[in-house]
GROMACS .gro file of C-alpha atoms in nm:
model
  430
    1MET     CA    1  12.698  10.583   9.185
    2THR     CA    2  12.891  10.301   9.022
    3GLU     CA    3  13.041   9.973   9.137
    4GLY     CA    4  12.868   9.941   9.472
    5GLY     CA    5  12.825   9.587   9.598
    6TRP     CA    6  12.875   9.310   9.852
    7PRO     CA    7  13.061   8.985   9.776
    8THR     CA    8  12.952   8.647   9.911
    9ALA     CA    9  13.283   8.462   9.934
   10LYS     CA   10  13.369   8.245  10.232
   11ALA     CA   11  13.664   8.462  10.329
   12GLY     CA   12  13.793   8.815  10.296
   13TYR     CA   13  13.648   9.154  10.385
   14PRO     CA   14  13.378   9.263  10.309
   15SER     CA   15  13.214   8.926  10.234
   16VAL     CA   16  12.861   8.867  10.362
   17SER     CA   17  12.602   8.590  10.344
   18GLU     CA   18  12.364   8.567  10.049
   19GLU     CA   19  12.080   8.684  10.275
   20ILE     CA   20  12.272   8.994  10.380
   21GLN     CA   21  12.380   9.065  10.021
   22ARG     CA   22  12.016   9.046   9.910
   23ASP     CA   23  11.899   9.290  10.178
   24TYR     CA   24  12.185   9.535  10.125
   25ILE     CA   25  12.143   9.549   9.746
   26VAL     CA   26  11.770   9.618   9.763
   27ARG     CA   27  11.817   9.877  10.038
   28ALA     CA   28  12.095  10.045   9.840
   29PHE     CA   29  11.868  10.091   9.540
   30LEU     CA   30  11.590  10.222   9.766
   31ASN     CA   31  11.820  10.463   9.950
   32TYR     CA   32  11.946  10.607   9.624
   33LEU     CA   33  11.592  10.638   9.489
   34VAL     CA   34  11.518  10.880   9.774
   35THR     CA   35  11.847  11.073   9.747
   36ASP     CA   36  11.834  11.381   9.524
   37GLN     CA   37  12.205  11.382   9.454
   38VAL     CA   38  12.208  11.029   9.308
   39LYS     CA   39  12.059  10.999   8.960
   40ALA     CA   40  12.179  10.644   8.883
   41TYR     CA   41  12.314  10.349   9.077
   42GLU     CA   42  12.494  10.058   8.914
   43TYR     CA   43  12.540   9.738   9.110
   44TYR     CA   44  12.870   9.556   9.063
   45ASN     CA   45  12.823   9.301   8.928
   46TYR     CA   46  12.579   9.064   8.761
   47LYS     CA   47  12.780   8.740   8.776
   48ASN     CA   48  13.069   8.605   8.983
   49ASP     CA   49  13.402   8.620   8.802
   50GLY     CA   50  13.527   8.286   8.931
   51THR     CA   51  13.460   7.989   9.157
   52ASP     CA   52  13.728   8.000   9.428
   53ASP     CA   53  13.530   8.123   9.728
   54ARG     CA   54  13.847   8.214   9.918
   55TYR     CA   55  13.875   8.530   9.707
   56TYR     CA   56  13.606   8.790   9.774
   57ASP     CA   57  13.695   9.002   9.472
   58ILE     CA   58  13.540   8.750   9.229
   59PHE     CA   59  13.218   8.693   9.426
   60TRP     CA   60  13.027   9.021   9.383
   61GLY     CA   61  12.763   8.884   9.147
   62ILE     CA   62  12.392   8.824   9.204
   63THR     CA   63  12.447   8.492   9.026
   64ASP     CA   64  12.734   8.249   9.053
   65ASN     CA   65  12.990   8.191   8.779
   66ASP     CA   66  12.753   7.954   8.596
   67GLY     CA   67  12.453   8.189   8.614
   68ARG     CA   68  12.281   8.020   8.910
   69PRO     CA   69  12.078   8.291   9.085
   70LYS     CA   70  12.177   8.392   9.434
   71LEU     CA   71  11.908   8.509   9.675
   72ALA     CA   72  11.962   8.868   9.560
   73TYR     CA   73  11.859   8.784   9.204
   74GLY     CA   74  11.491   8.729   9.280
   75ALA     CA   75  11.480   9.018   9.527
   76VAL     CA   76  11.624   9.262   9.273
   77ASN     CA   77  11.374   9.136   9.017
   78GLN     CA   78  11.093   9.199   9.267
   79LEU     CA   79  11.223   9.551   9.332
   80MET     CA   80  11.253   9.631   8.962
   81THR     CA   81  10.902   9.508   8.881
   82THR     CA   82  10.735   9.664   9.185
   83LEU     CA   83  10.901  10.004   9.134
   84ASP     CA   84  10.974   9.999   8.762
   85LYS     CA   85  10.825  10.347   8.706
   86ALA     CA   86  10.881  10.479   9.057
   87ARG     CA   87  10.880  10.846   9.153
   88TYR     CA   88  10.946  10.931   9.516
   89ILE     CA   89  10.643  11.101   9.671
   90GLY     CA   90  10.676  11.091  10.049
   91THR     CA   91  10.817  10.964  10.376
   92TRP     CA   92  10.678  10.875  10.717
   93ASP     CA   93  10.820  10.920  11.065
   94THR     CA   94  10.749  10.616  11.283
   95THR     CA   95  10.930  10.785  11.577
   96ASP     CA   96  11.186  10.504  11.551
   97PRO     CA   97  11.499  10.646  11.382
   98ASP     CA   98  11.608  10.294  11.286
   99VAL     CA   99  11.300  10.233  11.070
  100ALA     CA  100  11.264  10.370  10.716
  101VAL     CA  101  10.923  10.420  10.556
  102HIS     CA  102  10.906  10.567  10.206
  103VAL     CA  103  10.622  10.602   9.956
  104PHE     CA  104  10.667  10.587   9.580
  105LEU     CA  105  10.425  10.661   9.299
  106ASN     CA  106  10.453  10.379   9.046
  107GLY     CA  107  10.241  10.414   8.736
  108GLY     CA  108  10.005  10.638   8.931
  109GLU     CA  109   9.964  10.393   9.222
  110PRO     CA  110  10.130  10.441   9.561
  111VAL     CA  111  10.370  10.174   9.688
  112LEU     CA  112  10.499  10.193  10.046
  113VAL     CA  113  10.833  10.033  10.129
  114ALA     CA  114  10.952   9.979  10.488
  115TRP     CA  115  11.261   9.826  10.646
  116LYS     CA  116  11.479   9.844  10.955
  117LYS     CA  117  11.823  10.005  10.924
  118VAL     CA  118  12.027   9.718  11.065
  119ASP     CA  119  12.380   9.608  10.985
  120HIS     CA  120  12.506   9.251  10.991
  121LYS     CA  121  12.773   9.358  11.242
  122ASP     CA  122  12.519   9.503  11.489
  123ASN     CA  123  12.492   9.349  11.834
  124PRO     CA  124  12.131   9.223  11.849
  125ALA     CA  125  12.126   9.274  12.225
  126VAL     CA  126  12.194   9.644  12.171
  127LYS     CA  127  12.008   9.693  11.844
  128PRO     CA  128  11.727   9.438  11.795
  129PRO     CA  129  11.706   9.308  11.435
  130VAL     CA  130  11.330   9.371  11.409
  131SER     CA  131  11.081   9.640  11.509
  132THR     CA  132  10.703   9.657  11.510
  133ILE     CA  133  10.535   9.964  11.361
  134THR     CA  134  10.174  10.068  11.307
  135LEU     CA  135  10.076  10.265  10.999
  136PRO     CA  136   9.770  10.492  11.038
  137PHE     CA  137   9.539  10.373  10.763
  138ASP     CA  138   9.273  10.110  10.714
  139ALA     CA  139   9.385   9.760  10.616
  140ALA     CA  140   9.086   9.678  10.392
  141GLU     CA  141   9.268   9.727  10.058
  142VAL     CA  142   9.623   9.664  10.178
  143ARG     CA  143   9.844   9.390  10.038
  144VAL     CA  144  10.188   9.316  10.180
  145LYS     CA  145  10.472   9.137  10.002
  146ASP     CA  146  10.812   9.047  10.138
  147ILE     CA  147  11.146   9.120   9.973
  148ASN     CA  148  11.104   8.819   9.743
  149GLY     CA  149  10.746   8.903   9.640
  150ALA     CA  150  10.572   8.647   9.859
  151GLU     CA  151  10.240   8.751  10.012
  152VAL     CA  152  10.251   8.834  10.384
  153PRO     CA  153   9.936   8.822  10.600
  154VAL     CA  154   9.806   9.168  10.688
  155THR     CA  155   9.771   9.231  11.061
  156THR     CA  156   9.600   9.524  11.230
  157ALA     CA  157   9.633   9.714  11.555
  158ASN     CA  158   9.457  10.025  11.686
  159GLY     CA  159   9.275  10.072  11.357
  160GLY     CA  160   9.593  10.067  11.151
  161VAL     CA  161   9.823   9.826  10.969
  162GLN     CA  162  10.080   9.659  11.193
  163LEU     CA  163  10.412   9.556  11.042
  164VAL     CA  164  10.711   9.369  11.179
  165VAL     CA  165  11.005   9.514  10.988
  166SER     CA  166  11.358   9.381  10.959
  167GLY     CA  167  11.657   9.445  10.737
  168SER     CA  168  11.458   9.290  10.450
  169PRO     CA  169  11.230   9.556  10.293
  170VAL     CA  170  10.858   9.485  10.254
  171TYR     CA  171  10.617   9.637  10.000
  172LEU     CA  172  10.263   9.760  10.070
  173THR     CA  173   9.997   9.853   9.816
  174GLY     CA  174   9.644   9.976   9.882
  175VAL     CA  175   9.768  10.269  10.091
  176SER     CA  176   9.503  10.534  10.159
  177PRO     CA  177   9.522  10.862   9.963
  178GLN     CA  178   9.510  11.059  10.289
  179PHE     CA  179   9.824  10.884  10.412
  180VAL     CA  180   9.998  10.941  10.078
  181PHE     CA  181   9.941  11.317  10.102
  182GLN     CA  182  10.053  11.316  10.466
  183ALA     CA  183  10.375  11.143  10.358
  184ALA     CA  184  10.416  11.393  10.074
  185THR     CA  185  10.377  11.679  10.321
  186LYS     CA  186  10.645  11.528  10.544
  187LEU     CA  187  10.884  11.505  10.250
  188LEU     CA  188  10.815  11.865  10.143
  189GLN     CA  189  10.885  11.984  10.497
  190GLY     CA  190  11.227  11.821  10.474
  191LYS     CA  191  11.295  11.979  10.136
  192GLN     CA  192  11.195  12.321  10.270
  193GLN     CA  193  11.427  12.281  10.567
  194SER     CA  194  11.712  12.181  10.336
  195ALA     CA  195  11.655  12.485  10.112
  196ALA     CA  196  11.629  12.714  10.416
  197SER     CA  197  11.962  12.590  10.552
  198LYS     CA  198  12.126  12.660  10.215
  199LEU     CA  199  11.980  13.011  10.210
  200ASN     CA  200  12.093  13.079  10.566
  201ALA     CA  201  12.446  12.982  10.463
  202LEU     CA  202  12.442  13.274  10.215
  203LYS     CA  203  12.390  13.541  10.479
  204THR     CA  204  12.635  13.829  10.510
  205PRO     CA  205  12.594  14.158  10.697
  206GLN     CA  206  12.516  14.321  10.365
  207ASN     CA  207  12.244  14.081  10.242
  208THR     CA  208  12.074  13.967  10.564
  209ALA     CA  209  11.752  14.158  10.492
  210GLN     CA  210  11.715  14.011  10.143
  211ILE     CA  211  11.790  13.656  10.266
  212GLU     CA  212  11.533  13.696  10.542
  213ALA     CA  213  11.279  13.801  10.279
  214ASP     CA  214  11.366  13.493  10.070
  215LEU     CA  215  11.327  13.271  10.378
  216ALA     CA  216  10.991  13.425  10.465
  217GLU     CA  217  10.867  13.357  10.114
  218LEU     CA  218  10.997  13.002  10.128
  219ASN     CA  219  10.813  12.943  10.457
  220ARG     CA  220  10.495  13.082  10.302
  221ILE     CA  221  10.527  12.846  10.006
  222GLU     CA  222  10.578  12.542  10.229
  223THR     CA  223  10.276  12.637  10.438
  224GLN     CA  224  10.074  12.674  10.119
  225LEU     CA  225  10.187  12.333   9.992
  226GLU     CA  226  10.106  12.170  10.325
  227ALA     CA  227   9.758  12.325  10.322
  228ALA     CA  228   9.705  12.214   9.961
  229ALA     CA  229   9.798  11.854  10.039
  230GLY     CA  230   9.535  11.845  10.312
  231SER     CA  231   9.259  12.019  10.115
  232VAL     CA  232   8.986  11.883   9.892
  233ASN     CA  233   9.143  12.049   9.587
  234GLN     CA  234   9.506  11.946   9.623
  235ALA     CA  235   9.603  11.994   9.258
  236ALA     CA  236   9.543  12.371   9.234
  237GLY     CA  237   9.739  12.450   9.550
  238LEU     CA  238  10.027  12.218   9.459
  239GLU     CA  239  10.051  12.368   9.110
  240GLN     CA  240  10.062  12.720   9.250
  241GLY     CA  241  10.326  12.616   9.501
  242ILE     CA  242  10.549  12.484   9.223
  243LYS     CA  243  10.512  12.811   9.032
  244ASP     CA  244  10.597  13.007   9.347
  245ILE     CA  245  10.912  12.800   9.404
  246TYR     CA  246  11.029  12.885   9.053
  247THR     CA  247  10.952  13.252   9.119
  248ILE     CA  248  11.179  13.256   9.423
  249MET     CA  249  11.444  13.080   9.214
  250VAL     CA  250  11.425  13.369   8.963
  251GLN     CA  251  11.471  13.618   9.249
  252ILE     CA  252  11.776  13.434   9.384
  253ALA     CA  253  11.927  13.402   9.035
  254ASN     CA  254  11.887  13.777   8.992
  255GLN     CA  255  12.062  13.829   9.325
  256LEU     CA  256  12.347  13.611   9.201
  257LYS     CA  257  12.363  13.818   8.883
  258ASN     CA  258  12.392  14.147   9.070
  259GLY     CA  259  12.659  14.006   9.301
  260SER     CA  260  12.468  14.029   9.629
  261LEU     CA  261  12.501  13.651   9.683
  262GLU     CA  262  12.809  13.432   9.668
  263ARG     CA  263  12.794  13.229   9.351
  264ALA     CA  264  12.878  12.868   9.444
  265PRO     CA  265  12.660  12.840   9.758
  266GLY     CA  266  12.393  13.043   9.579
  267TYR     CA  267  12.368  12.778   9.307
  268VAL     CA  268  12.356  12.511   9.580
  269ALA     CA  269  12.052  12.690   9.725
  270LEU     CA  270  11.890  12.696   9.380
  271GLU     CA  271  11.944  12.321   9.352
  272ALA     CA  272  11.768  12.266   9.686
  273LEU     CA  273  11.470  12.469   9.563
  274TYR     CA  274  11.467  12.274   9.237
  275ASN     CA  275  11.449  11.950   9.439
  276MET     CA  276  11.159  12.088   9.642
  277ALA     CA  277  10.963  12.167   9.324
  278GLU     CA  278  11.038  11.818   9.190
  279SER     CA  279  10.896  11.660   9.506
  280ALA     CA  280  10.583  11.876   9.489
  281SER     CA  281  10.535  11.772   9.127
  282VAL     CA  282  10.503  11.403   9.221
  283ALA     CA  283  10.227  11.491   9.469
  284LEU     CA  284  10.062  11.695   9.192
  285SER     CA  285  10.067  11.396   8.956
  286TYR     CA  286   9.896  11.188   9.225
  287ALA     CA  287   9.635  11.458   9.288
  288LEU     CA  288   9.559  11.469   8.914
  289GLY     CA  289   9.493  11.094   8.890
  290GLY     CA  290   9.218  11.018   8.640
  291LEU     CA  291   9.290  11.326   8.428
  292SER     CA  292   9.177  11.300   8.066
  293ALA     CA  293   9.393  11.393   7.768
  294ASN     CA  294   9.583  11.720   7.813
  295ASN     CA  295   9.731  11.984   7.583
  296LEU     CA  296  10.105  12.051   7.577
  297ASP     CA  297  10.225  12.413   7.569
  298TYR     CA  298  10.581  12.394   7.703
  299ALA     CA  299  10.757  12.412   7.368
  300SER     CA  300  10.778  12.789   7.308
  301ALA     CA  301  10.920  12.863   7.654
  302VAL     CA  302  11.173  12.580   7.628
  303GLN     CA  303  11.278  12.682   7.277
  304ALA     CA  304  11.327  13.046   7.380
  305LEU     CA  305  11.542  12.935   7.674
  306THR     CA  306  11.752  12.701   7.461
  307THR     CA  307  11.812  12.968   7.198
  308SER     CA  308  11.919  13.235   7.446
  309PHE     CA  309  12.150  12.988   7.619
  310ASN     CA  310  12.320  12.883   7.294
  311VAL     CA  311  12.370  13.245   7.192
  312LYS     CA  312  12.533  13.336   7.524
  313LYS     CA  313  12.748  13.025   7.552
  314GLY     CA  314  12.869  13.024   7.193
  315ASP     CA  315  13.083  12.746   7.050
  316TYR     CA  316  13.393  12.786   7.266
  317SER     CA  317  13.269  12.854   7.618
  318VAL     CA  318  13.120  12.654   7.903
  319MET     CA  319  12.836  12.736   8.141
  320PRO     CA  320  12.796  12.422   8.358
  321ILE     CA  321  12.513  12.542   8.583
  322SER     CA  322  12.311  12.678   8.294
  323THR     CA  323  12.379  12.368   8.085
  324ALA     CA  324  12.224  12.151   8.357
  325ALA     CA  325  11.922  12.382   8.383
  326VAL     CA  326  11.862  12.380   8.007
  327LEU     CA  327  11.901  12.003   7.983
  328ARG     CA  328  11.655  11.955   8.267
  329THR     CA  329  11.402  12.184   8.102
  330ASN     CA  330  11.425  12.001   7.771
  331ARG     CA  331  11.398  11.669   7.956
  332TYR     CA  332  11.067  11.783   8.106
  333GLY     CA  333  10.937  11.842   7.755
  334ARG     CA  334  11.039  11.495   7.639
  335LEU     CA  335  10.880  11.338   7.947
  336ALA     CA  336  10.557  11.531   7.886
  337GLU     CA  337  10.542  11.396   7.531
  338ALA     CA  338  10.627  11.039   7.632
  339SER     CA  339  10.376  11.036   7.918
  340LYS     CA  340  10.101  11.163   7.691
  341ALA     CA  341  10.182  10.904   7.426
  342ARG     CA  342  10.133  10.619   7.674
  343GLY     CA  343   9.815  10.770   7.820
  344SER     CA  344   9.964  10.885   8.152
  345TYR     CA  345   9.790  11.221   8.134
  346ALA     CA  346   9.845  11.327   8.496
  347GLU     CA  347  10.221  11.283   8.455
  348SER     CA  348  10.210  11.452   8.114
  349TYR     CA  349  10.027  11.752   8.259
  350THR     CA  350  10.281  11.778   8.541
  351TYR     CA  351  10.588  11.749   8.319
  352ASN     CA  352  10.438  12.005   8.079
  353LEU     CA  353  10.392  12.242   8.373
  354LEU     CA  354  10.750  12.184   8.489
  355GLY     CA  355  10.892  12.242   8.143
  356ARG     CA  356  10.695  12.560   8.085
  357GLU     CA  357  10.744  12.715   8.429
  358PHE     CA  358  11.100  12.603   8.503
  359ALA     CA  359  11.206  12.760   8.171
  360HIS     CA  360  11.165  13.102   8.336
  361ALA     CA  361  11.386  13.007   8.630
  362ALA     CA  362  11.639  12.851   8.395
  363SER     CA  363  11.648  13.171   8.188
  364ALA     CA  364  11.734  13.368   8.502
  365ILE     CA  365  12.008  13.115   8.581
  366VAL     CA  366  12.153  13.162   8.231
  367GLU     CA  367  12.155  13.538   8.286
  368SER     CA  368  12.332  13.494   8.621
  369GLU     CA  369  12.620  13.279   8.495
  370SER     CA  370  12.919  13.405   8.302
  371ALA     CA  371  13.041  13.209   8.001
  372THR     CA  372  13.394  13.074   8.055
  373PHE     CA  373  13.604  13.068   7.736
  374ILE     CA  374  13.779  12.735   7.663
  375GLY     CA  375  13.873  12.786   7.300
  376VAL     CA  376  14.246  12.771   7.376
  377LEU     CA  377  14.375  12.457   7.543
  378ALA     CA  378  14.699  12.440   7.740
  379ASN     CA  379  14.909  12.142   7.837
  380VAL     CA  380  15.215  12.145   8.063
  381VAL     CA  381  15.466  11.860   8.104
  382PRO     CA  382  15.581  11.730   8.337
  383THR     CA  383  15.270  11.767   8.554
  384GLN     CA  384  15.479  11.711   8.869
  385ALA     CA  385  15.847  11.776   8.936
  386ASN     CA  386  16.082  11.800   9.233
  387GLY     CA  387  16.276  12.122   9.276
  388GLU     CA  388  16.566  12.256   9.479
  389ALA     CA  389  16.677  12.614   9.532
  390GLY     CA  390  16.949  12.716   9.287
  391TYR     CA  391  16.868  12.448   9.029
  392ALA     CA  392  16.652  12.501   8.721
  393ASN     CA  393  16.366  12.280   8.606
  394THR     CA  394  16.220  12.279   8.257
  395LEU     CA  395  15.846  12.291   8.194
  396THR     CA  396  15.713  12.255   7.840
  397LEU     CA  397  15.392  12.440   7.758
  398SER     CA  398  15.178  12.357   7.454
  399LEU     CA  399  14.890  12.583   7.344
  400VAL     CA  400  14.623  12.486   7.093
  401ASN     CA  401  14.372  12.732   6.947
  402ASN     CA  402  14.052  12.541   6.868
  403THR     CA  403  13.868  12.845   6.737
  404GLU     CA  404  13.858  12.984   6.385
  405VAL     CA  405  14.006  13.322   6.477
  406ALA     CA  406  14.331  13.434   6.642
  407GLN     CA  407  14.321  13.459   7.022
  408GLN     CA  408  14.527  13.678   7.255
  409VAL     CA  409  14.686  13.459   7.526
  410GLN     CA  410  14.866  13.545   7.850
  411VAL     CA  411  15.051  13.281   8.050
  412LYS     CA  412  15.143  13.352   8.411
  413LEU     CA  413  15.333  13.141   8.664
  414LYS     CA  414  15.157  13.106   8.999
  415VAL     CA  415  15.397  13.039   9.285
  416PRO     CA  416  15.343  12.957   9.655
  417ASN     CA  417  15.291  13.235   9.909
  418GLY     CA  418  15.617  13.392  10.017
  419TRP     CA  419  15.796  13.336   9.688
  420SER     CA  420  15.882  13.609   9.444
  421PRO     CA  421  15.576  13.767   9.275
  422PRO     CA  422  15.435  13.577   8.973
  423LYS     CA  423  15.579  13.676   8.639
  424LEU     CA  424  15.419  13.710   8.298
  425LEU     CA  425  15.579  13.429   8.100
  426LEU     CA  426  15.411  13.473   7.763
  427GLN     CA  427  15.182  13.714   7.583
  428ARG     CA  428  15.104  13.645   7.219
  429ARG     CA  429  14.835  13.580   6.962
  430LEU     CA  430  14.761  13.223   6.847
   0.00000   0.00000   0.00000
């Protein structure tokens, strides 16, 4: 996501106050941190582009034109220092749909962030700007900081931590391990439901039995992960669950290869399963806290995958799904090395596991995807033209062979339904 922001001019939509800008920017970063489909978010922009506050389009910055910090500046700094190494581990349902509670693992330590989903245009009589929630863990080790990093007194109720939440997120540390695993379980349940809905969308009369078998296995894995999170030996069960997710990914990739599943929605289902394994891996890292130095053994599996992918793709073809899978696998290897180098052995162990085990699923994905040849490029001008029956238009076609050998090319004209059948315009070697 690029160029998201809120200006603070005195006039013009969508200008807001500095307080609202601060809250919205921090919440935007947090919302994208918990969204699988968003890998990066760039706020627009750092500094105002002018001083005339009648024009909203020059007032997006978190500082003014001279570099004076707005309220958002300190809040963004607090967010970036509190969650500088954040991995999303879990969520919590307060039974209030307008309250968000998310847990991140930051450098091995859990950080809970909570806020109320309010908009500056809400009617406070209809939607109150604050809510009170109680979190079910002991307050003894808990510290609370507001959006700016200022300490907030910890209050208790019914044996838990009581929070008054508003549109300004607050940060909690000292969260109990039991609560962290409960939040992780809640997140994994959501990931399982997402993957199940994607698998259900693949059903046809011909493949219903096989999809039902995939769904049954997925339900078994989620139950296993939930049991692992609540056991005394969380790490072993979470690790096995991750391996089992990759096994079902191999099965689905094989089904895509043999044509029993539709390709595009089938790859969407694989992505949902990939996200589920990623979420389980964060819980595994937490369960492995305190691990001593580990050995890395991902390299041979990753190298074998990369080699087979390069051979199949060649120099003049594309395989976008497989490319993403191979890049992700290699990324796991780099993260395993980097984590080990800085002494984060639990993370290193987890990334090594992901690299080694996901390589098998990625290999099946490579086998399932056809390589699309792009060695010959075509360009047509004009790209748009008006036409009238009985009058001719001229289109100029250019073909460029980027390969080192001659290529046989066919060019056909595709016309709207109801027109004369398409004709072969050109067939030659380049």
